[in-house]
Short mmCIF file of C-alpha atoms in Angstrom, two decimals:
data_model
loop_
_atom_site.label_atom_id
_atom_site.label_comp_id
_atom_site.label_asym_id
_atom_site.label_seq_id
_atom_site.Cartn_x
_atom_site.Cartn_y
_atom_site.Cartn_z
CA MET E 1 96.00 119.97 115.07
CA GLN E 2 98.13 118.10 112.43
CA LYS E 3 97.24 114.80 114.27
CA ALA E 4 93.32 115.62 114.06
CA SER E 5 93.60 116.55 110.53
CA SER E 6 95.46 113.21 109.64
CA SER E 7 92.73 111.23 111.61
CA SER E 8 90.00 112.71 109.62
CA SER E 9 91.65 112.29 106.42
CA ASN E 10 92.24 108.51 107.25
CA ALA E 11 88.70 108.06 108.34
CA ALA E 12 87.73 109.83 105.42
CA THR E 13 90.11 107.45 103.13
CA ALA E 14 88.65 104.55 105.24
CA THR E 15 85.01 105.80 104.38
CA GLY E 16 85.87 105.75 100.51
CA LYS E 17 87.14 102.37 100.50
CA LYS E 18 84.61 100.71 102.26
CA GLY E 19 81.71 101.69 99.39
CA LEU E 20 81.91 102.92 95.86
CA PRO E 21 84.41 105.26 94.67
CA GLY E 22 83.18 109.17 94.65
CA TRP E 23 83.13 109.59 91.15
CA ALA E 24 80.84 106.20 90.86
CA LYS E 25 78.56 107.67 93.30
CA LEU E 26 78.14 110.92 91.45
CA LEU E 27 77.60 109.03 88.23
CA LEU E 28 74.82 106.91 89.82
CA LYS E 29 73.49 109.92 91.26
CA LEU E 30 73.25 111.56 87.73
CA LEU E 31 71.83 108.40 85.98
CA VAL E 32 69.17 108.50 88.82
CA SER E 33 68.00 111.93 88.43
CA GLY E 34 68.17 111.79 84.73
CA GLY E 35 66.01 108.59 84.58
CA CYS E 36 63.42 110.37 86.89
CA LEU E 37 63.62 113.63 84.81
CA TYR E 38 63.32 111.79 81.57
CA TYR E 39 60.19 109.89 82.86
CA VAL E 40 58.73 113.03 84.12
CA GLY E 41 59.40 114.63 80.91
CA GLN E 42 57.28 112.26 78.67
CA LYS E 43 54.42 112.90 81.23
CA ILE E 44 53.94 116.56 81.34
CA ASN E 45 52.86 119.09 78.86
CA TRP E 46 55.98 121.47 78.22
CA GLN E 47 53.92 124.06 76.29
CA GLU E 48 51.79 124.43 79.51
CA ALA E 49 54.82 124.51 81.57
CA MET E 50 56.29 127.29 79.41
CA LEU E 51 53.02 129.35 79.86
CA LEU E 52 53.38 128.94 83.58
CA LEU E 53 56.98 130.33 83.49
CA GLN E 54 55.73 133.23 81.17
CA LYS E 55 52.98 134.05 83.55
CA SER E 56 55.05 133.89 86.79
CA ASN E 57 55.10 136.69 89.31
CA VAL E 58 58.76 137.73 89.94
CA LEU E 59 57.93 139.38 93.30
CA TRP E 60 56.13 136.08 94.56
CA LEU E 61 59.12 134.30 93.64
CA LEU E 62 61.47 136.73 95.31
CA LEU E 63 59.37 136.04 98.40
CA ALA E 64 59.95 132.40 98.03
CA THR E 65 63.47 132.85 97.81
CA VAL E 66 63.30 135.04 101.03
CA LEU E 67 61.39 132.37 102.87
CA PHE E 68 63.71 129.28 101.84
CA THR E 69 66.86 131.47 102.84
CA ALA E 70 65.17 132.34 106.25
CA SER E 71 64.37 128.44 106.72
CA LYS E 72 68.07 127.62 106.29
CA VAL E 73 69.02 130.48 108.60
CA LEU E 74 66.95 129.10 111.48
CA ALA E 75 68.25 125.50 110.45
CA SER E 76 71.73 126.46 111.01
CA VAL E 77 70.58 128.17 114.62
CA ARG E 78 69.09 124.51 115.12
CA LEU E 79 72.40 122.79 114.57
CA ARG E 80 74.33 125.31 116.71
CA ILE E 81 72.26 124.30 119.80
CA TYR E 82 73.49 120.64 119.00
CA PHE E 83 77.00 122.21 119.06
CA HIS E 84 76.60 123.79 122.22
CA ASN E 85 75.45 120.78 124.03
CA ILE E 86 79.00 119.31 123.35
CA ALA E 87 80.57 122.56 124.34
CA VAL E 88 81.38 123.64 120.80
CA ALA E 89 81.07 127.43 121.33
CA LEU E 90 80.96 127.93 117.73
CA PRO E 91 79.79 131.84 116.83
CA GLN E 92 76.87 132.11 114.82
CA LEU E 93 78.44 133.66 111.84
CA ALA E 94 81.07 130.94 111.57
CA ASN E 95 78.59 128.56 111.89
CA LEU E 96 76.11 129.88 109.21
CA ARG E 97 79.21 130.01 106.93
CA LEU E 98 79.78 126.16 107.70
CA TYR E 99 76.10 125.51 106.98
CA TRP E 100 76.21 127.23 103.59
CA LEU E 101 79.38 125.36 102.81
CA GLY E 102 77.38 121.92 103.39
CA MET E 103 74.39 122.92 101.45
CA PHE E 104 76.87 123.75 98.51
CA TYR E 105 78.66 120.48 98.76
CA ASN E 106 75.25 118.25 99.27
CA LEU E 107 73.80 119.93 96.17
CA PHE E 108 76.63 120.41 93.76
CA LEU E 109 79.47 118.15 94.89
CA PRO E 110 77.88 114.69 95.95
CA GLY E 111 80.34 111.98 96.17
CA GLY E 112 82.23 109.98 98.92
CA ILE E 113 82.10 112.81 101.28
CA GLY E 114 78.90 114.64 101.46
CA GLY E 115 78.44 118.21 103.11
CA ASP E 116 77.56 116.91 106.41
CA ALA E 117 80.78 114.63 106.54
CA TYR E 118 82.49 117.54 105.35
CA LYS E 119 81.35 119.54 108.48
CA VAL E 120 82.53 117.31 110.85
CA ILE E 121 86.11 116.92 109.44
CA LEU E 122 86.48 121.00 109.53
CA LEU E 123 85.10 121.33 113.07
CA ASN E 124 87.22 118.47 114.30
CA LYS E 125 90.25 120.42 113.22
CA ALA E 126 89.19 123.34 114.58
CA TYR E 127 87.98 121.69 118.08
CA PRO E 128 90.12 118.35 118.19
CA GLN E 129 89.24 118.23 121.91
CA THR E 130 85.57 117.26 121.37
CA GLY E 131 86.19 114.32 119.12
CA VAL E 132 84.90 113.08 115.54
CA LYS E 133 81.91 111.13 117.71
CA LYS E 134 80.32 113.90 119.41
CA LEU E 135 80.31 115.99 116.35
CA SER E 136 79.14 113.16 114.10
CA ALA E 137 76.28 112.89 116.48
CA ALA E 138 75.52 116.49 116.47
CA VAL E 139 75.29 116.56 112.92
CA LEU E 140 73.45 113.42 112.61
CA LEU E 141 70.97 114.50 115.07
CA ASP E 142 70.24 118.00 113.39
CA ARG E 143 69.50 116.02 110.22
CA VAL E 144 67.08 113.75 112.28
CA SER E 145 65.37 116.61 113.93
CA GLY E 146 64.45 117.80 110.65
CA VAL E 147 63.22 114.60 109.28
CA ALA E 148 61.12 114.68 112.36
CA GLY E 149 59.52 118.21 111.74
CA LEU E 150 58.71 117.02 108.19
CA GLY E 151 57.24 113.88 109.79
CA ILE E 152 55.02 115.63 112.09
CA LEU E 153 53.79 118.19 109.28
CA ALA E 154 53.25 115.53 106.54
CA ALA E 155 51.17 113.36 108.89
CA ALA E 156 49.11 116.49 110.02
CA CYS E 157 48.56 117.23 106.47
CA TYR E 158 47.75 113.97 105.51
CA GLY E 159 45.16 113.83 108.18
CA TRP E 160 43.82 117.11 106.87
CA VAL E 161 43.59 115.73 103.22
CA PHE E 162 42.04 112.45 103.78
CA GLN E 163 39.84 113.36 106.87
CA PRO E 164 37.61 111.74 108.26
CA GLN E 165 38.92 108.11 106.87
CA TRP E 166 40.40 106.09 109.33
CA HIS E 167 43.85 105.92 107.89
CA ALA E 168 43.87 109.93 108.65
CA TRP E 169 43.29 109.41 112.13
CA LEU E 170 46.00 106.93 112.12
CA ALA E 171 48.39 109.43 110.65
CA LEU E 172 47.50 111.62 113.39
CA ALA E 173 47.72 109.35 116.12
CA GLY E 174 51.61 108.67 114.95
CA ILE E 175 52.72 111.85 115.83
CA PRO E 176 52.93 111.61 119.40
CA VAL E 177 53.99 108.20 119.12
CA GLY E 178 56.88 109.23 116.87
CA LEU E 179 58.04 111.95 119.25
CA LEU E 180 58.04 109.72 122.19
CA VAL E 181 60.21 107.16 120.19
CA PHE E 182 62.45 110.24 119.10
CA TYR E 183 62.71 111.36 122.64
CA VAL E 184 63.70 107.99 124.15
CA GLY E 185 66.07 107.35 121.44
CA VAL E 186 67.91 110.66 121.96
CA LYS E 187 67.99 109.99 126.13
CA LYS E 188 69.21 106.48 125.71
CA LEU E 189 71.68 107.00 122.86
CA PHE E 190 72.62 110.54 123.05
CA PRO E 191 72.21 112.11 126.85
CA SER E 192 74.36 114.92 125.89
CA PHE E 193 71.72 116.41 123.70
CA VAL E 194 68.49 115.99 125.76
CA PRO E 195 68.86 119.83 127.02
CA GLY E 196 68.31 120.54 123.40
CA PHE E 197 65.70 118.23 122.43
CA TYR E 198 62.44 120.65 122.78
CA PRO E 199 64.22 123.71 121.12
CA THR E 200 65.56 122.12 118.24
CA LEU E 201 62.28 120.23 117.71
CA TRP E 202 60.33 123.49 117.47
CA MET E 203 63.08 125.02 115.09
CA GLY E 204 62.65 121.87 113.23
CA LEU E 205 59.13 122.55 112.51
CA GLY E 206 59.61 126.18 112.07
CA VAL E 207 62.26 125.30 109.29
CA GLN E 208 59.74 122.98 107.38
CA LEU E 209 56.87 125.24 107.94
CA LEU E 210 59.12 128.13 106.23
CA GLN E 211 59.74 125.98 103.37
CA VAL E 212 55.75 125.16 102.97
CA PHE E 213 55.16 129.15 103.00
CA SER E 214 57.88 129.17 100.18
CA VAL E 215 56.14 126.45 98.06
CA MET E 216 52.75 128.70 98.97
CA ALA E 217 54.55 131.69 97.55
CA ILE E 218 55.60 129.93 94.33
CA MET E 219 52.11 128.62 93.74
CA GLN E 220 50.91 132.37 93.92
CA SER E 221 53.63 133.30 91.32
CA ILE E 222 51.95 131.28 88.80
CA GLY E 223 48.42 131.89 90.00
CA ILE E 224 47.64 128.54 91.63
CA THR E 225 45.41 128.78 94.63
CA HIS E 226 43.27 125.50 94.55
CA HIS E 227 43.75 122.12 96.20
CA MET E 228 46.63 123.93 98.60
CA PRO E 229 46.35 121.24 101.31
CA ALA E 230 47.29 118.26 98.28
CA PHE E 231 49.91 120.48 97.04
CA GLN E 232 51.36 121.01 100.19
CA LEU E 233 51.29 116.79 100.93
CA MET E 234 53.17 116.44 97.83
CA PHE E 235 55.76 118.98 98.66
CA LEU E 236 56.17 117.22 102.22
CA VAL E 237 56.28 113.75 101.14
CA SER E 238 58.69 114.79 98.19
CA SER E 239 61.31 116.49 100.84
CA ILE E 240 61.11 113.30 102.71
CA VAL E 241 62.01 111.16 99.72
CA ALA E 242 64.80 113.84 98.53
CA ILE E 243 66.68 113.14 101.77
CA PHE E 244 67.73 109.67 100.37
CA PRO E 245 70.82 110.20 98.55
CA PHE E 246 70.04 108.60 95.39
CA THR E 247 69.71 111.75 93.37
CA ILE E 248 71.35 115.30 92.74
CA GLY E 249 69.84 117.32 95.63
CA GLY E 250 66.42 115.50 95.29
CA LEU E 251 66.09 116.39 91.40
CA GLY E 252 64.19 114.22 89.60
CA ALA E 253 62.78 112.57 92.89
CA ARG E 254 60.74 115.48 93.96
CA GLU E 255 59.33 115.77 90.29
CA LEU E 256 58.43 112.12 90.49
CA VAL E 257 56.49 112.17 93.56
CA PHE E 258 54.64 115.59 92.38
CA LEU E 259 53.96 113.84 89.18
CA TRP E 260 52.40 110.68 91.32
CA GLY E 261 50.73 113.13 93.61
CA ALA E 262 48.96 115.04 90.68
CA THR E 263 47.69 111.69 89.19
CA GLN E 264 46.43 110.51 92.77
CA PHE E 265 44.32 113.87 93.22
CA GLY E 266 43.33 114.52 89.93
CA LEU E 267 45.53 117.72 89.46
CA GLN E 268 47.55 119.42 86.40
CA GLN E 269 50.45 117.34 86.13
CA SER E 270 52.44 120.13 84.39
CA GLU E 271 51.48 122.59 87.19
CA ALA E 272 52.69 120.05 89.75
CA VAL E 273 56.03 119.32 88.43
CA PHE E 274 56.46 122.85 87.80
CA ILE E 275 56.13 123.74 91.40
CA SER E 276 58.79 121.30 92.09
CA LEU E 277 61.20 122.42 89.38
CA LEU E 278 60.71 126.05 90.75
CA PHE E 279 61.39 125.16 94.20
CA TYR E 280 64.69 123.45 93.00
CA CYS E 281 65.97 126.49 91.11
CA ILE E 282 65.66 128.17 94.36
CA THR E 283 67.48 125.74 96.42
CA VAL E 284 70.26 126.10 93.75
CA VAL E 285 70.55 129.67 93.68
CA VAL E 286 70.35 129.93 97.44
CA SER E 287 72.80 126.99 97.86
CA LEU E 288 75.18 128.59 95.49
CA VAL E 289 76.38 131.16 98.22
CA GLY E 290 78.20 128.34 99.55
CA VAL E 291 80.90 128.41 96.83
CA VAL E 292 82.58 131.38 98.50
CA TRP E 293 83.74 129.01 101.78
CA VAL E 294 85.12 126.35 99.46
CA PHE E 295 88.07 128.84 98.69
CA ARG E 296 88.03 130.54 102.31
CA SER E 297 87.78 128.69 105.57
CA PRO E 298 84.43 128.89 107.04
CA LEU E 299 85.72 128.41 110.45
CA ARG E 300 88.42 131.10 110.23
CA GLN E 301 88.86 132.55 113.95
CA ALA E 302 86.04 130.42 115.11
CA SER E 303 87.92 128.39 117.80
#
């Protein structure tokens, strides 16, 4: 166990030496998020945003929070399937604690080691016989399956919004092609994970659908029932943009996409940005639960 811990620490140190130090990455993300928020803040009417906040329905916001939490629970089950493909019999409760810890690190403590890398380090200590490569592949494929679910829903929503134009049909035609490429890539590069391909794919779609429903609940909370497909397309695109590690948990990047989308569709910019901010607030509240496992091992008694 000590050797595994030492090797994980050395790997983390080596990773840190290759790129920017953790504090520099954090500062860069803060600057990018701050710059995006400043630009967005200059473009929207904050009085309108405050009126939306005052009239928001707490029950709908609570439902949005429950739906978002459910999406994360389902995402943790998806990750556990990948672990089982490499004979890591992690109990679901320990897996859920580990997943929430990763959410906390990804959102609040961006730096040299993100939440995904930290999950690999902890798992390598508990299951040293599996190896870092297989554990890293499981965590990577979990992220990729989430992106695949986002891509499918975004393409379907794009086709719905822009039908019957030719590029709408092109987006829809790209769904089976993308799935084929994904499957072949998994089969060639990660054959151990082929048995879990379809279950994790469906769960990836389920995760994103729950978050789409969460956004719909947010919209209901502030009385927005118009242009639902356009708002959902903006949300899905903003979720893809938020994956790139340039900001703090997607803060600023999401709002920029919603602002741009509202301009393209002729919608109220204040409403669009406010939806994005409410979704981010829900993400923060739910992710805060993970702070508990910073001080207590999420994998205690797991191995």
